[in-house]
Tab-separated table of C-alpha atoms in Angstrom:
chain	number	residue	atom	x	y	z
A	1	MET	CA	-20.674	-17.818	4.139
A	2	ARG	CA	-20.266	-13.712	2.330
A	3	LEU	CA	-18.288	-13.644	-0.220
A	4	SER	CA	-16.274	-10.420	0.945
A	5	ARG	CA	-15.289	-12.919	4.212
A	6	TYR	CA	-14.592	-15.876	2.197
A	7	PHE	CA	-10.987	-16.471	0.915
A	8	LEU	CA	-11.295	-17.186	-2.833
A	9	PRO	CA	-8.243	-16.422	-4.802
A	10	VAL	CA	-10.052	-16.345	-8.240
A	11	LEU	CA	-7.607	-16.166	-11.138
A	12	LYS	CA	-8.664	-14.056	-13.964
A	13	GLU	CA	-5.576	-15.393	-16.710
A	14	THR	CA	-5.029	-19.528	-16.611
A	15	PRO	CA	-1.933	-20.595	-15.343
A	16	SER	CA	0.445	-21.689	-18.019
A	17	GLU	CA	1.368	-24.926	-16.501
A	18	ALA	CA	-1.590	-26.094	-16.194
A	19	GLN	CA	-2.714	-28.789	-19.185
A	20	ILE	CA	-5.525	-30.420	-18.655
A	21	VAL	CA	-9.547	-28.717	-18.052
A	22	SER	CA	-9.658	-29.728	-14.036
A	23	HIS	CA	-6.390	-28.435	-13.291
A	24	ARG	CA	-6.731	-25.250	-14.932
A	25	LEU	CA	-10.249	-24.622	-13.220
A	26	MET	CA	-9.084	-25.738	-9.667
A	27	LEU	CA	-6.302	-22.809	-10.165
A	28	ARG	CA	-8.043	-20.671	-11.596
A	29	ALA	CA	-11.207	-20.885	-8.559
A	30	GLY	CA	-9.262	-20.366	-6.232
A	31	MET	CA	-9.322	-24.208	-4.828
A	32	ILE	CA	-5.766	-25.546	-4.996
A	33	LYS	CA	-2.493	-23.739	-4.844
A	34	GLN	CA	0.651	-25.642	-5.771
A	35	ALA	CA	3.329	-26.456	-2.596
A	36	SER	CA	5.886	-28.517	-5.304
A	37	ALA	CA	5.277	-30.491	-7.982
A	38	GLY	CA	3.003	-32.906	-7.430
A	39	ILE	CA	1.604	-31.125	-3.520
A	40	TYR	CA	-1.094	-29.269	-3.389
A	41	SER	CA	-2.558	-27.065	-0.040
A	42	TRP	CA	-6.126	-27.445	-0.169
A	43	LEU	CA	-7.806	-23.996	-0.485
A	44	PRO	CA	-11.315	-23.384	1.598
A	45	LEU	CA	-13.583	-23.924	-1.634
A	46	GLY	CA	-11.284	-26.894	-2.773
A	47	TYR	CA	-11.436	-28.252	0.353
A	48	LYS	CA	-14.764	-28.180	1.072
A	49	VAL	CA	-15.426	-30.238	-1.915
A	50	LEU	CA	-12.773	-33.160	-0.722
A	51	ARG	CA	-14.689	-33.394	2.507
A	52	ASN	CA	-17.567	-33.854	0.827
A	53	ILE	CA	-17.020	-36.354	-1.478
A	54	GLU	CA	-15.132	-37.881	1.978
A	55	ALA	CA	-18.447	-37.662	3.150
A	56	ILE	CA	-20.069	-39.799	0.620
A	57	VAL	CA	-17.442	-42.624	1.133
A	58	HIS	CA	-18.003	-42.794	4.607
A	59	GLU	CA	-21.700	-43.252	4.403
A	60	GLU	CA	-21.439	-45.817	1.652
A	61	GLN	CA	-18.610	-47.580	3.133
A	62	ALA	CA	-21.220	-47.633	6.324
A	63	ARG	CA	-23.942	-48.633	4.711
A	64	ALA	CA	-21.468	-51.802	3.603
A	65	GLY	CA	-21.032	-52.795	7.146
A	66	HIS	CA	-16.936	-51.516	6.663
A	67	ILE	CA	-15.728	-49.762	9.946
A	68	PRO	CA	-13.557	-46.778	9.894
A	69	MET	CA	-10.392	-46.063	12.293
A	70	LEU	CA	-7.490	-44.652	10.952
A	71	MET	CA	-3.431	-45.533	9.965
A	72	PRO	CA	-0.466	-43.303	9.978
A	73	THR	CA	1.166	-41.752	7.182
A	74	LEU	CA	4.423	-42.989	8.283
A	75	GLN	CA	5.450	-46.363	8.646
A	76	SER	CA	8.281	-49.194	9.288
A	77	ALA	CA	10.118	-50.469	6.366
A	78	ASP	CA	10.627	-53.699	8.736
A	79	LEU	CA	6.743	-54.573	7.771
A	80	TRP	CA	7.000	-54.402	4.641
A	81	ARG	CA	10.141	-56.727	4.520
A	82	GLU	CA	7.881	-59.051	6.040
A	83	SER	CA	5.997	-59.197	2.899
A	84	GLY	CA	8.195	-59.338	0.676
A	85	ARG	CA	7.403	-55.624	-1.122
A	86	TYR	CA	9.667	-53.251	0.573
A	87	ASP	CA	12.951	-53.686	-1.891
A	88	ALA	CA	10.109	-55.009	-5.101
A	89	TYR	CA	7.952	-51.677	-4.449
A	90	GLY	CA	10.327	-49.582	-6.486
A	91	PRO	CA	11.359	-45.789	-6.580
A	92	GLU	CA	8.123	-44.753	-6.038
A	93	MET	CA	8.471	-45.281	-2.746
A	94	LEU	CA	9.228	-42.712	-0.452
A	95	ARG	CA	12.251	-43.882	1.811
A	96	ILE	CA	13.515	-42.137	4.679
A	97	ARG	CA	15.143	-43.006	8.045
A	98	ASP	CA	14.565	-41.173	11.157
A	99	ARG	CA	17.611	-39.981	13.965
A	100	HIS	CA	17.694	-43.919	15.710
A	101	GLU	CA	18.131	-45.193	11.652
A	102	ARG	CA	15.407	-46.813	11.571
A	103	ASP	CA	14.305	-47.598	7.773
A	104	MET	CA	10.552	-45.767	7.389
A	105	LEU	CA	8.601	-45.253	4.339
A	106	PHE	CA	5.691	-42.750	3.862
A	107	GLY	CA	3.177	-45.256	3.069
A	108	PRO	CA	1.905	-45.635	-0.767
A	109	THR	CA	-0.387	-48.208	0.592
A	110	ASN	CA	-1.569	-50.209	3.949
A	111	GLU	CA	-1.858	-53.787	3.607
A	112	GLU	CA	0.977	-54.871	5.360
A	113	MET	CA	0.011	-52.634	8.037
A	114	ILE	CA	-3.462	-53.352	8.278
A	115	THR	CA	-2.093	-57.097	8.399
A	116	ASP	CA	-0.425	-56.336	11.312
A	117	ILE	CA	-3.160	-54.765	13.582
A	118	PHE	CA	-5.282	-58.091	13.058
A	119	ARG	CA	-2.590	-60.520	13.808
A	120	SER	CA	-2.201	-58.558	16.982
A	121	HIS	CA	-5.668	-58.630	17.758
A	122	VAL	CA	-7.668	-61.579	15.773
A	123	SER	CA	-7.164	-65.258	16.321
A	124	SER	CA	-10.434	-66.934	16.153
A	125	TYR	CA	-13.195	-67.352	13.099
A	126	ARG	CA	-15.597	-66.060	15.367
A	127	ASP	CA	-14.155	-62.671	14.233
A	128	LEU	CA	-14.670	-62.284	10.750
A	129	PRO	CA	-15.911	-61.309	8.239
A	130	MET	CA	-14.513	-58.298	9.206
A	131	THR	CA	-13.353	-55.088	7.050
A	132	LEU	CA	-11.606	-51.886	7.721
A	133	TYR	CA	-10.898	-48.839	6.153
A	134	HIS	CA	-9.652	-45.617	6.653
A	135	ILE	CA	-9.643	-42.444	5.019
A	136	GLN	CA	-5.713	-41.296	4.641
A	137	TRP	CA	-2.748	-39.323	3.368
A	138	LYS	CA	-0.391	-41.500	1.035
A	139	PHE	CA	2.393	-40.619	-0.959
A	140	ARG	CA	3.750	-42.007	-4.679
A	141	ASP	CA	6.717	-40.604	-6.176
A	142	GLU	CA	5.544	-40.525	-9.114
A	143	ARG	CA	8.283	-39.512	-12.182
A	144	ARG	CA	6.086	-37.431	-13.891
A	145	PRO	CA	3.762	-35.853	-11.352
A	146	ARG	CA	1.179	-33.603	-13.887
A	147	PHE	CA	-2.325	-33.035	-14.329
A	148	GLY	CA	-2.885	-31.249	-10.925
A	149	VAL	CA	-4.413	-33.675	-8.224
A	150	MET	CA	-5.054	-36.520	-11.285
A	151	ARG	CA	-1.660	-37.836	-10.990
A	152	GLY	CA	0.107	-36.195	-7.898
A	153	ARG	CA	2.621	-37.327	-5.182
A	154	GLU	CA	0.919	-36.682	-2.067
A	155	PHE	CA	-2.901	-37.660	-2.052
A	156	LEU	CA	-6.150	-38.511	-0.144
A	157	MET	CA	-7.166	-42.480	-0.242
A	158	LYS	CA	-9.945	-44.440	0.620
A	159	ASP	CA	-8.450	-48.207	1.651
A	160	GLY	CA	-10.387	-50.715	2.856
A	161	TYR	CA	-9.377	-54.224	3.720
A	162	ASN	CA	-11.260	-57.030	3.873
A	163	PHE	CA	-10.133	-60.763	6.263
A	164	ASP	CA	-12.624	-63.507	5.690
A	165	LEU	CA	-12.015	-67.070	6.440
A	166	THR	CA	-12.811	-68.824	2.932
A	167	ARG	CA	-11.972	-67.508	-0.532
A	168	GLU	CA	-16.129	-67.945	-1.055
A	169	ASP	CA	-16.191	-65.347	1.804
A	170	ALA	CA	-13.456	-63.178	0.799
A	171	LEU	CA	-14.944	-63.172	-2.676
A	172	HIS	CA	-18.613	-61.729	-1.409
A	173	ALA	CA	-16.718	-59.132	-0.198
A	174	TYR	CA	-14.883	-58.370	-3.577
A	175	ASN	CA	-18.773	-58.091	-4.480
A	176	ARG	CA	-19.737	-55.896	-1.665
A	177	HIS	CA	-17.407	-53.520	-2.232
A	178	LEU	CA	-18.025	-53.070	-5.801
A	179	VAL	CA	-21.914	-52.336	-5.175
A	180	SER	CA	-20.377	-49.891	-2.331
A	181	TYR	CA	-18.723	-48.273	-5.050
A	182	LEU	CA	-21.157	-48.210	-7.849
A	183	ARG	CA	-23.254	-46.382	-5.026
A	184	THR	CA	-20.557	-43.758	-3.997
A	185	TYR	CA	-19.662	-42.934	-7.653
A	186	GLU	CA	-23.410	-42.147	-8.368
A	187	ARG	CA	-24.257	-40.196	-5.456
A	188	MET	CA	-21.130	-37.948	-6.803
A	189	GLY	CA	-23.254	-37.700	-10.233
A	190	LEU	CA	-20.587	-40.064	-11.589
A	191	GLN	CA	-20.742	-42.843	-13.822
A	192	ALA	CA	-17.583	-45.159	-12.721
A	193	ILE	CA	-17.928	-48.088	-14.956
A	194	PRO	CA	-15.985	-50.924	-13.785
A	195	MET	CA	-12.902	-52.469	-15.550
A	196	ARG	CA	-10.529	-55.698	-15.289
A	197	ALA	CA	-8.005	-54.438	-14.797
A	198	ASP	CA	-4.235	-55.337	-14.143
A	199	SER	CA	-3.116	-55.370	-10.300
A	200	GLY	CA	0.090	-54.064	-10.118
A	201	PRO	CA	2.339	-54.436	-7.621
A	202	ILE	CA	-0.098	-55.058	-4.713
A	203	GLY	CA	-0.903	-58.464	-6.667
A	204	GLY	CA	-4.171	-60.713	-7.112
A	205	ASP	CA	-6.111	-62.005	-9.317
A	206	ASP	CA	-9.589	-60.897	-9.207
A	207	THR	CA	-9.711	-56.819	-10.202
A	208	HIS	CA	-11.461	-54.028	-11.539
A	209	GLU	CA	-11.054	-50.099	-11.611
A	210	PHE	CA	-13.432	-48.456	-11.909
A	211	LEU	CA	-13.296	-45.279	-14.319
A	212	VAL	CA	-14.290	-42.411	-15.892
A	213	LEU	CA	-14.810	-41.454	-19.453
A	214	ALA	CA	-12.813	-38.300	-20.441
A	215	GLU	CA	-10.593	-37.809	-22.549
A	216	THR	CA	-7.758	-36.581	-20.699
A	217	GLY	CA	-8.177	-39.695	-19.090
A	218	GLU	CA	-4.680	-41.675	-18.605
A	219	SER	CA	-5.750	-45.096	-19.497
A	220	GLU	CA	-7.039	-46.478	-23.382
A	221	VAL	CA	-9.882	-48.309	-22.795
A	222	PHE	CA	-12.028	-50.922	-24.175
A	223	TYR	CA	-15.746	-51.700	-23.595
A	224	ASP	CA	-19.370	-52.228	-25.027
A	225	SER	CA	-21.391	-49.448	-25.508
A	226	GLU	CA	-24.641	-51.259	-23.315
A	227	ILE	CA	-22.508	-50.483	-20.386
A	228	THR	CA	-22.913	-46.959	-20.082
A	229	ASP	CA	-26.265	-47.690	-20.238
A	230	LEU	CA	-26.866	-48.999	-16.790
A	231	LYS	CA	-27.743	-47.661	-13.333
A	232	PHE	CA	-27.224	-48.496	-10.259
A	233	GLY	CA	-30.251	-45.934	-9.032
A	234	ASP	CA	-32.208	-46.569	-5.802
A	235	ARG	CA	-32.423	-49.961	-5.223
A	236	LYS	CA	-32.220	-51.534	-2.051
A	237	ILE	CA	-29.537	-54.402	-1.675
A	238	ASP	CA	-28.794	-56.517	1.148
A	239	TYR	CA	-24.791	-56.703	2.011
A	240	ASP	CA	-25.537	-59.356	3.374
A	241	SER	CA	-27.019	-62.078	0.156
A	242	HIS	CA	-23.905	-62.813	-1.619
A	243	ASP	CA	-26.624	-63.721	-4.102
A	244	GLU	CA	-27.703	-60.350	-4.330
A	245	CYS	CA	-24.215	-58.906	-4.477
A	246	ARG	CA	-23.608	-61.656	-7.096
A	247	ALA	CA	-26.394	-60.377	-9.043
A	248	VAL	CA	-25.243	-56.608	-8.967
A	249	LEU	CA	-21.460	-57.514	-9.733
A	250	GLU	CA	-22.787	-60.310	-13.024
A	251	GLU	CA	-24.719	-57.001	-13.881
A	252	PHE	CA	-22.304	-54.725	-14.037
A	253	THR	CA	-19.109	-56.993	-15.437
A	254	SER	CA	-20.571	-59.284	-17.861
A	255	ARG	CA	-20.384	-56.955	-20.646
A	256	TYR	CA	-16.860	-56.297	-22.273
A	257	ALA	CA	-15.106	-53.635	-20.645
A	258	ARG	CA	-11.164	-53.612	-19.991
A	259	THR	CA	-8.166	-51.121	-19.719
A	260	ASP	CA	-5.257	-51.340	-22.227
A	261	GLU	CA	-3.037	-53.301	-19.821
A	262	THR	CA	-5.868	-56.488	-20.187
A	263	HIS	CA	-7.389	-55.706	-23.632
A	264	ASP	CA	-8.091	-59.022	-25.340
A	265	PRO	CA	-8.480	-58.280	-28.815
A	266	ASP	CA	-10.302	-61.688	-29.628
A	267	LEU	CA	-13.117	-61.336	-26.798
A	268	PHE	CA	-13.597	-57.501	-27.770
A	269	ALA	CA	-13.968	-58.191	-31.657
A	270	LYS	CA	-17.327	-60.614	-30.231
A	271	VAL	CA	-18.596	-57.386	-29.481
A	272	PRO	CA	-21.322	-56.173	-31.723
A	273	GLU	CA	-19.114	-53.907	-34.040
A	274	ASP	CA	-22.234	-51.183	-33.533
A	275	ARG	CA	-21.545	-51.289	-29.995
A	276	GLN	CA	-17.631	-51.314	-29.803
A	277	ARG	CA	-15.998	-48.461	-28.484
A	278	GLN	CA	-12.564	-47.195	-27.416
A	279	ALA	CA	-12.011	-44.312	-25.515
A	280	ARG	CA	-10.107	-43.120	-23.083
A	281	GLY	CA	-10.809	-43.246	-19.186
A	282	ILE	CA	-9.813	-41.756	-15.200
A	283	GLU	CA	-8.963	-44.643	-12.721
A	284	VAL	CA	-10.490	-43.317	-9.817
A	285	GLY	CA	-10.774	-46.538	-7.820
A	286	GLN	CA	-10.065	-49.998	-7.511
A	287	ILE	CA	-10.843	-53.532	-6.117
A	288	PHE	CA	-8.696	-56.325	-4.883
A	289	TYR	CA	-9.064	-59.879	-4.443
A	290	PHE	CA	-5.642	-61.358	-3.142
A	291	GLY	CA	-6.221	-64.245	-1.209
A	292	THR	CA	-3.686	-65.236	1.284
A	293	LYS	CA	-0.561	-63.125	-0.334
A	294	TYR	CA	-0.209	-61.166	2.639
A	295	SER	CA	-1.198	-63.199	5.480
A	296	GLU	CA	0.676	-65.981	5.039
A	297	ALA	CA	3.786	-64.141	4.518
A	298	MET	CA	2.839	-62.099	7.522
A	299	GLY	CA	0.906	-65.082	9.831
A	300	ALA	CA	-2.024	-63.469	9.447
A	301	ASN	CA	-3.559	-66.878	11.248
A	302	VAL	CA	-7.103	-67.742	12.459
A	303	VAL	CA	-8.289	-70.892	14.111
A	304	ASP	CA	-11.183	-71.916	12.062
A	305	PRO	CA	-14.169	-74.235	13.023
A	306	ASP	CA	-11.588	-77.635	12.672
A	307	GLY	CA	-9.516	-76.045	15.796
A	308	ASN	CA	-6.807	-75.738	12.625
A	309	ARG	CA	-4.864	-72.788	12.291
A	310	VAL	CA	-5.228	-70.907	8.957
A	311	PRO	CA	-4.804	-68.097	7.175
A	312	VAL	CA	-6.991	-65.917	6.085
A	313	HIS	CA	-8.367	-64.812	3.047
A	314	MET	CA	-8.017	-61.049	1.937
A	315	GLY	CA	-8.946	-58.202	-0.490
A	316	SER	CA	-8.101	-54.462	-0.406
A	317	HIS	CA	-10.242	-51.915	-2.004
A	318	GLY	CA	-8.994	-47.925	-2.541
A	319	ILE	CA	-11.473	-44.721	-3.828
A	320	GLY	CA	-9.092	-41.980	-4.782
A	321	VAL	CA	-10.661	-39.145	-2.820
A	322	SER	CA	-8.878	-36.526	-3.891
A	323	ARG	CA	-8.197	-37.807	-7.212
A	324	LEU	CA	-12.120	-37.714	-7.640
A	325	VAL	CA	-12.445	-33.773	-7.424
A	326	GLY	CA	-10.567	-33.220	-10.550
A	327	ALA	CA	-12.524	-36.416	-12.561
A	328	ILE	CA	-15.620	-35.022	-11.420
A	329	ILE	CA	-14.623	-31.512	-13.076
A	330	GLU	CA	-13.292	-32.665	-16.514
A	331	ALA	CA	-16.874	-34.776	-16.561
A	332	SER	CA	-18.451	-31.623	-15.605
A	333	HIS	CA	-17.641	-28.478	-16.596
A	334	ASP	CA	-17.948	-25.697	-19.361
A	335	ASP	CA	-16.037	-22.978	-21.066
A	336	LYS	CA	-17.384	-21.131	-18.098
A	337	GLY	CA	-15.708	-23.189	-15.609
A	338	ILE	CA	-16.988	-25.827	-13.077
A	339	ILE	CA	-20.698	-27.284	-12.782
A	340	TRP	CA	-20.944	-29.393	-9.614
A	341	PRO	CA	-23.235	-32.069	-9.328
A	342	GLU	CA	-25.302	-31.322	-6.323
A	343	GLY	CA	-24.223	-33.757	-4.375
A	344	VAL	CA	-20.450	-32.842	-3.685
A	345	THR	CA	-20.893	-28.950	-4.200
A	346	PRO	CA	-19.546	-26.857	-1.765
A	347	PHE	CA	-22.509	-24.888	-1.451
A	348	HIS	CA	-25.301	-25.570	-2.378
A	349	ALA	CA	-26.704	-22.192	-3.974
A	350	GLY	CA	-24.952	-18.988	-4.661
A	351	ILE	CA	-27.095	-15.720	-3.772
A	352	VAL	CA	-26.365	-12.526	-6.147
A	353	ASN	CA	-27.128	-9.244	-4.840
A	354	LEU	CA	-27.104	-7.199	-8.352
A	355	LYS	CA	-27.167	-3.911	-6.220
A	356	GLN	CA	-25.212	-4.257	-3.327
A	357	GLY	CA	-26.416	-1.194	-0.399
A	358	ASP	CA	-29.387	-0.643	-1.648
A	359	GLU	CA	-31.676	-1.298	1.638
A	360	GLU	CA	-34.527	-3.766	0.121
A	361	ALA	CA	-32.141	-5.669	-2.194
A	362	ASP	CA	-29.654	-5.952	0.914
A	363	ALA	CA	-32.585	-7.246	3.416
A	364	ALA	CA	-33.705	-9.507	0.272
A	365	CYS	CA	-30.401	-11.413	0.173
A	366	GLN	CA	-30.202	-11.577	3.696
A	367	ALA	CA	-33.450	-13.530	4.093
A	368	LEU	CA	-33.011	-15.533	1.508
A	369	TYR	CA	-29.602	-16.422	3.360
A	370	ASP	CA	-31.164	-17.290	6.158
A	371	SER	CA	-34.637	-19.429	5.113
A	372	LEU	CA	-31.479	-21.963	3.018
A	373	VAL	CA	-29.995	-21.799	6.454
A	374	THR	CA	-32.746	-22.693	8.836
A	375	MET	CA	-33.229	-25.803	6.047
A	376	GLY	CA	-29.937	-27.041	7.143
A	377	LEU	CA	-28.085	-25.770	3.311
A	378	GLU	CA	-24.891	-23.623	3.277
A	379	PRO	CA	-25.225	-20.955	0.699
A	380	LEU	CA	-23.057	-18.544	-0.470
A	381	TYR	CA	-23.886	-14.517	-0.796
A	382	ASP	CA	-22.066	-12.717	-2.743
A	383	ASP	CA	-22.078	-9.142	-0.989
A	384	ARG	CA	-19.115	-7.642	-2.722
A	385	ASP	CA	-19.393	-4.613	-4.389
A	386	GLU	CA	-18.791	-5.863	-7.610
A	387	ARG	CA	-20.339	-5.104	-11.222
A	388	ALA	CA	-23.303	-7.683	-12.262
A	389	GLY	CA	-20.922	-9.854	-15.022
A	390	ALA	CA	-18.168	-10.251	-12.363
A	391	LYS	CA	-20.104	-11.606	-9.872
A	392	PHE	CA	-21.748	-13.963	-12.509
A	393	ALA	CA	-18.600	-14.878	-13.668
A	394	THR	CA	-17.140	-15.634	-10.436
A	395	MET	CA	-20.584	-17.525	-10.301
A	396	ASP	CA	-20.281	-19.520	-13.178
A	397	LEU	CA	-16.286	-20.381	-12.206
A	398	ILE	CA	-16.548	-21.967	-9.312
A	399	GLY	CA	-19.292	-23.753	-10.215
A	400	LEU	CA	-22.612	-24.064	-7.648
A	401	PRO	CA	-25.691	-25.171	-9.274
A	402	TRP	CA	-27.952	-22.897	-8.333
A	403	ARG	CA	-27.896	-19.221	-8.367
A	404	ILE	CA	-30.964	-16.878	-6.547
A	405	THR	CA	-30.388	-13.283	-8.655
A	406	VAL	CA	-32.041	-10.931	-6.658
A	407	GLY	CA	-31.956	-6.819	-7.606
A	408	PRO	CA	-34.115	-3.773	-7.076
A	409	ARG	CA	-36.015	-4.453	-10.374
A	410	GLY	CA	-37.531	-8.140	-9.394
A	411	LEU	CA	-38.540	-7.206	-6.237
A	412	LYS	CA	-40.353	-4.456	-7.535
A	413	ASN	CA	-42.486	-7.290	-8.878
A	414	GLY	CA	-41.641	-9.235	-6.204
A	415	VAL	CA	-39.586	-12.142	-7.542
A	416	VAL	CA	-36.321	-13.522	-8.009
A	417	GLU	CA	-34.457	-15.040	-10.612
A	418	LEU	CA	-33.398	-18.839	-10.249
A	419	THR	CA	-30.796	-20.147	-12.574
A	420	CYS	CA	-29.448	-23.537	-13.207
A	421	ARG	CA	-25.984	-23.988	-13.718
A	422	ARG	CA	-25.534	-27.118	-15.728
A	423	THR	CA	-28.687	-26.161	-18.380
A	424	GLY	CA	-28.645	-22.532	-17.968
A	425	GLU	CA	-32.501	-21.294	-17.404
A	426	SER	CA	-33.424	-18.783	-15.351
A	427	GLU	CA	-36.752	-18.623	-14.062
A	428	GLU	CA	-38.530	-15.961	-12.136
A	429	MET	CA	-40.583	-16.812	-9.034
A	430	PRO	CA	-40.859	-15.239	-5.646
A	431	PRO	CA	-38.118	-15.858	-3.365
A	432	GLU	CA	-39.939	-17.941	-1.028
A	433	GLN	CA	-40.980	-20.651	-4.126
A	434	ALA	CA	-37.272	-20.016	-4.971
A	435	VAL	CA	-36.429	-21.535	-1.315
A	436	THR	CA	-38.746	-24.183	-1.936
A	437	ARG	CA	-37.565	-24.978	-4.892
A	438	ILE	CA	-33.849	-25.655	-3.851
A	439	GLY	CA	-35.412	-27.247	-0.500
A	440	GLN	CA	-37.123	-29.624	-2.781
A	441	ILE	CA	-33.906	-30.250	-5.058
A	442	TYR	CA	-31.640	-31.317	-2.259
A	443	ALA	CA	-34.307	-33.703	-0.430
A	444	ARG	CA	-34.326	-35.453	-3.000
A	445	LYS	CA	-30.573	-36.504	-3.491
A	446	VAL	CA	-30.262	-37.557	0.643
């Protein structure tokens, strides 16, 4: 992609309505535009990041054996009346009525709908275990939408639902999701800490939230500092193994880590004082086990091995896909702009031509571009007739991890400049070596 042909409406001034870093930078970098309170259009750069995050979520769900589908945004109120949640959910639910005077709602979540799908098609324990999920837009009518995509009214969410014959099997699904989520967040360059949380309107006794530590987080959190030393890394896990998945859960949840809703000062006091931490966190996902809460209310039963009809055990598991864009920026930025981790960056590298129109510089930039594309990478070539300072400022603002700078002086010596956005370090090298280096970096991320 050539920047001269790309739609990238960057702003020089910080919009007055933006209160936190991610909101300011997403507006300034031309990633989003507010349509109304808490509702945004995703412009090309923001949309690319959103889709990269969505792709990682899909890949890790497939790795765990979960099955994708897609449910509608509008749901019948009758299903929610069956579960008892239609009146209990509160004013965050957007209730509407169609032309036939039928009560509808813009889905804030999908427990009722997925339970109805399941009960319509599954009747035997032989079809279990089963986990279905989708990535779909949700709407919750927040009283005070703020912080850009961090607390919007319309948001993109992955929500998955497991169906199991027994509590033991359903808790294995819970553990399997925890493992899957740890892998997902680390691939995005995040450390998301699982913390004991409150179940809220979804219900259930077993639930963990995944929080990214950030000063602008909406949740107050208390934790043992040892948990920040844990990494999932490249370890191989058999998702069918109850023992392996349970071991990961115990490793990542045995130390104290709780949100303010479930904080227990007496338990926290048992953590060695030098490891006690109090901070703020951004919620980026949550997993629930709620047993037969919905299956009993809505008749989602199967025939067990003894011929008895029994309600299935269920859980739900969500990842805030659009919220993650903001969370990543909150965790990875500097005073110049965004610093994208390689796993989610909208473009793998930027190419800056210091003398657009110079025959040798133009040819070298095009050769670099073609070589990166041949390797399966997607570069952004700044071919605008702009000052070098303006080009560097744009690249720093939009946060591409790597930049190749091409100018006549360097080309006379047979070199270009490769710069790491995160460290700011630059190194001169032949163009072919710069391409090889970038290819090696992204090969390690696969």
